[in-house]
């Protein structure tokens, strides 16, 4: 008996503490820490209220009430309705539901109106997140859809006109991210939305629908769906100081969409599975704080962002990826010639600075970042890219720490590197 | 349990260590040994290079050889690549020059597995793509014999080079298939074949089919 208790204790031992202190966490686009205020809002729902919100007894109804409050708060921030908020497990699931759900619901419509051989046409961008691109590429490969990829300019901007002029009679969905997760470029969502509305009106058609992934934008930009003219909007709790594993899809009333997860019929039948009540409460609180503080935080971080960009571009043979101004206030993405990103990232890590890289070596794929390649940058430049994503905890001292240490790290890695290319190799000339 | 009694699993992270890379890898990555700081005035007896910056890895190796004993007396290198690429070239240079230096015959037989073992293992997906130093070394040895006029001692890379940029041979592909890579994608994940020289991909696909039939029927 005693032995058992001992084993149990051993199992529950907390994870080993990080021995090296993180002095500058600059990877907030990958994950944000949980805001203490969010944790406080969530805490009662972990243990005090045990019940399933679908249960009719009092504890169940207490959980249900919390769910309703969260839904109401989120709907207000989006300027939408409560029944338009579908909770799910995060950005990837939300993107998948938006893409796969609308396409599956539209397939019959396309066949009825455009002939048995017709397939739905979808428009997205070459710099989209994998959570949108991969399901679409899969459907294209299997012949379920016809896909058009819109290319950005060399600074990562998508032209609204390019998107609208790609629309055809069979187009059912257009998906363009609000702000890019790698290079931070902001897309003209409202302009695209207006163009789509105009097309639908002129052609007296319900299609195409407009989806936007706003995971990275939520902390800094206006999420008013009436101003953005989106039919579907994706949000992720784990990127806005809320709990990881939480997210939502805004689905405008009247939008035809098929469920991808079937079961007990929760979330209007669009996302079965018992609701994650503490997670949803946390997501609502996180969104509330993010939207309340977004203007103040944007102003503060823009100064730090530009300071970091200016400081790092002093390093020889470096180049900013993405647009210098039309970008997220927290995003800095720079390529350094002749070095490989993972090596630089790990040298920074040793100095207590956490960032990320678009190098293939840091990913599970063979190719470096598809976003940086889509800007017309060379493979060499993509391998040598670093992304710093600032956040609420970021200070000027932390930014200056990067400016202090990175030049020496780049210099050292260049000393070890047998490669010495000139600036013309930044861009892909093939 | 006594750790040393466990068979060494070179493909997995060493148990008991936190982080992606082993402590030995980190040591060689943060404090690389024998890298070429200044090429000027360095009189190498042989030099070899493999990879391309577009693929994400380039390794260049210089050796000095004692002609009396055929032992490597000095080895210098430069690497463009990730932590495991830098650490594996650094470790190789140590292995070549320790204990009075390896003979050229011994050096020729160094395999990526030997380097990885000394590094305390590498994360699985780093194994084939980042340990290319042995290929650069064999080129340097051939270069040495060429400079010496000992043409008969030049050994053409065992197997046939399929990817001319990454110097990946049919043996490398055979090995990848034996380890369970049964599609082009999986073989690429192990070897990066075709990323520098896409023209070889049809041949790679043919080889995968051939080796699959040979070993798995």
Coordinates of C-alpha atoms in Angstrom, one line a residue, chain A residues 100-289:
Chain A
X100 CA -14.4 21.3 -45.6
X101 CA -17.8 22.2 -44.2
X102 CA -18.8 24.8 -46.8
X103 CA -17.4 22.8 -49.7
X104 CA -19.3 19.6 -48.7
X105 CA -22.5 21.6 -48.4
X106 CA -22.0 23.3 -51.8
X107 CA -21.2 20.2 -53.8
X108 CA -24.8 19.3 -54.5
X109 CA -25.7 22.9 -55.4
X110 CA -22.8 23.0 -58.0
X111 CA -23.9 19.8 -59.6
X112 CA -27.6 20.9 -59.8
X113 CA -26.7 24.3 -61.2
X114 CA -23.7 23.6 -63.4
X115 CA -24.0 20.0 -64.5
X116 CA -23.0 16.6 -63.0
X117 CA -19.3 17.1 -64.0
X118 CA -18.9 20.5 -62.3
X119 CA -16.9 20.7 -59.1
X120 CA -16.8 23.6 -56.6
X121 CA -14.2 26.2 -57.2
X122 CA -12.2 27.6 -54.3
X123 CA -9.9 30.6 -54.1
X124 CA -7.2 31.0 -51.5
X125 CA -3.7 32.5 -51.3
X126 CA -0.2 30.9 -51.7
X127 CA 0.8 32.3 -48.3
X128 CA -2.2 30.8 -46.4
X129 CA -1.7 28.8 -43.2
X130 CA -1.3 25.0 -43.6
X131 CA -4.6 24.5 -41.8
X132 CA -6.4 26.1 -44.8
X133 CA -4.0 25.0 -47.5
X134 CA -3.6 21.4 -46.7
X135 CA -7.3 20.5 -46.7
X136 CA -7.7 22.4 -49.9
X137 CA -4.7 20.8 -51.6
X138 CA -6.1 17.4 -50.6
X139 CA -9.5 18.1 -52.1
X140 CA -7.8 19.4 -55.3
X141 CA -5.7 16.3 -55.5
X142 CA -8.7 14.0 -55.1
X143 CA -10.7 15.9 -57.7
X144 CA -13.3 17.2 -55.3
X145 CA -12.6 20.9 -56.0
X146 CA -10.9 23.2 -58.5
X147 CA -8.4 25.4 -56.7
X148 CA -7.0 28.9 -57.5
X149 CA -4.0 30.1 -55.5
X150 CA -3.6 33.9 -55.5
X151 CA 0.0 35.1 -55.2
X152 CA 1.0 38.0 -53.1
X153 CA 3.4 40.7 -54.2
X154 CA 7.0 40.5 -52.9
X155 CA 6.0 42.1 -49.6
X156 CA 3.3 39.6 -49.0
X157 CA 0.3 41.7 -49.9
X158 CA -2.7 40.2 -51.6
X159 CA -4.5 42.5 -54.0
X160 CA -8.3 42.5 -53.5
X161 CA -8.8 42.8 -57.3
X162 CA -6.7 39.7 -57.9
X163 CA -9.0 37.8 -55.7
X164 CA -12.2 39.1 -57.1
X165 CA -11.2 38.7 -60.7
X166 CA -10.5 35.0 -60.0
X167 CA -14.2 34.4 -59.1
X168 CA -16.2 32.3 -61.5
X169 CA -19.7 30.9 -61.6
X170 CA -18.7 27.8 -59.7
X171 CA -16.7 29.6 -56.9
X172 CA -18.1 28.6 -53.6
X173 CA -15.5 29.7 -51.1
X174 CA -12.7 32.4 -50.8
X175 CA -10.4 32.0 -47.9
X176 CA -7.8 34.8 -47.1
X177 CA -6.1 35.1 -43.8
X178 CA -6.4 38.5 -41.9
X179 CA -2.8 38.7 -40.9
X180 CA 0.0 36.3 -41.9
X181 CA 1.4 34.2 -39.1
X182 CA 5.0 34.1 -40.5
X183 CA 5.6 37.5 -42.0
X184 CA 2.7 39.5 -40.3
X185 CA 1.5 41.1 -43.5
X186 CA -2.1 42.4 -43.1
X187 CA -4.5 41.6 -45.9
X188 CA -7.3 43.9 -47.2
X189 CA -10.1 41.7 -45.8
X190 CA -12.8 44.4 -45.9
X191 CA -12.0 45.3 -49.5
X192 CA -12.2 41.7 -50.6
X193 CA -15.4 41.3 -48.6
X194 CA -17.0 44.3 -50.3
X195 CA -16.0 42.9 -53.7
X196 CA -17.5 39.6 -52.9
X197 CA -20.8 41.2 -51.7
X198 CA -21.0 43.2 -54.9
X199 CA -20.4 40.1 -57.0
X200 CA -23.1 38.1 -55.1
X201 CA -25.6 41.0 -55.5
X202 CA -24.9 41.4 -59.2
X203 CA -25.2 37.7 -59.9
X204 CA -28.0 37.2 -57.4
X205 CA -26.0 34.3 -55.9
X206 CA -25.4 33.2 -52.3
X207 CA -21.9 32.2 -53.3
X208 CA -19.0 32.6 -53.0
X209 CA -18.7 32.6 -49.2
X210 CA -15.8 34.5 -47.6
X211 CA -13.7 32.9 -44.8
X212 CA -10.8 34.6 -43.0
X213 CA -8.4 33.1 -40.5
X214 CA -7.9 35.8 -37.9
X215 CA -5.9 33.8 -35.4
X216 CA -2.9 36.2 -35.5
X217 CA -5.0 39.3 -35.9
X218 CA -7.2 39.0 -32.9
X219 CA -4.9 40.7 -30.5
X220 CA -4.4 43.8 -32.7
X221 CA -7.1 44.3 -35.3
X222 CA -10.9 45.0 -35.4
X223 CA -12.9 41.8 -35.6
X224 CA -16.2 43.4 -36.5
X225 CA -17.6 40.9 -39.0
X226 CA -20.0 43.6 -40.4
X227 CA -17.0 45.8 -41.3
X228 CA -15.0 42.9 -42.6
X229 CA -17.9 41.4 -44.6
X230 CA -16.8 37.9 -43.8
X231 CA -19.2 34.9 -43.6
X232 CA -16.7 32.8 -41.6
X233 CA -14.0 33.8 -39.2
X234 CA -11.5 31.7 -37.4
X235 CA -10.1 32.5 -33.9
X236 CA -7.7 30.6 -31.6
X237 CA -7.6 31.0 -27.8
X238 CA -4.0 29.9 -27.6
X239 CA -2.7 32.8 -29.6
X240 CA -4.4 35.5 -27.5
X241 CA -3.3 34.6 -24.0
X242 CA -6.2 32.2 -23.6
X243 CA -6.2 28.5 -23.1
X244 CA -4.6 26.2 -25.7
X245 CA -6.9 23.8 -27.4
X246 CA -9.7 26.4 -27.6
X247 CA -11.0 28.1 -30.7
X248 CA -14.1 29.1 -32.6
X249 CA -15.6 29.5 -36.0
X250 CA -17.9 32.4 -36.6
X251 CA -20.6 31.2 -39.1
X252 CA -22.9 33.9 -40.4
X253 CA -26.6 33.1 -40.3
X254 CA -27.8 31.4 -43.4
X255 CA -24.3 30.0 -44.4
X256 CA -24.7 26.5 -45.6
X257 CA -22.1 24.3 -43.9
X258 CA -21.8 20.6 -43.1
X259 CA -20.5 19.2 -39.9
X260 CA -17.1 17.4 -39.9
X261 CA -17.4 15.9 -36.4
X262 CA -20.7 13.9 -35.8
X263 CA -22.1 12.8 -32.5
X264 CA -24.3 14.3 -29.9
X265 CA -25.2 17.4 -31.9
X266 CA -23.6 20.1 -29.8
X267 CA -22.9 23.5 -31.3
X268 CA -25.9 23.5 -33.6
X269 CA -24.9 20.0 -34.8
X270 CA -21.8 21.5 -36.4
X271 CA -19.3 20.3 -33.8
X272 CA -20.4 17.4 -31.7
X273 CA -18.6 16.6 -28.4
X274 CA -19.2 17.8 -24.8
X275 CA -18.3 21.5 -24.6
X276 CA -15.0 22.4 -23.0
X277 CA -16.6 24.7 -20.5
X278 CA -13.5 26.1 -18.7
X279 CA -11.8 26.4 -22.0
X280 CA -14.7 28.3 -23.6
X281 CA -15.0 30.6 -20.5
X282 CA -11.2 31.3 -20.9
X283 CA -11.5 31.9 -24.6
X284 CA -14.2 34.5 -24.0
X285 CA -12.2 36.2 -21.3
X286 CA -9.1 36.2 -23.4
X287 CA -10.9 37.7 -26.4
X288 CA -12.4 40.4 -24.2
X289 CA -9.0 41.4 -22.8

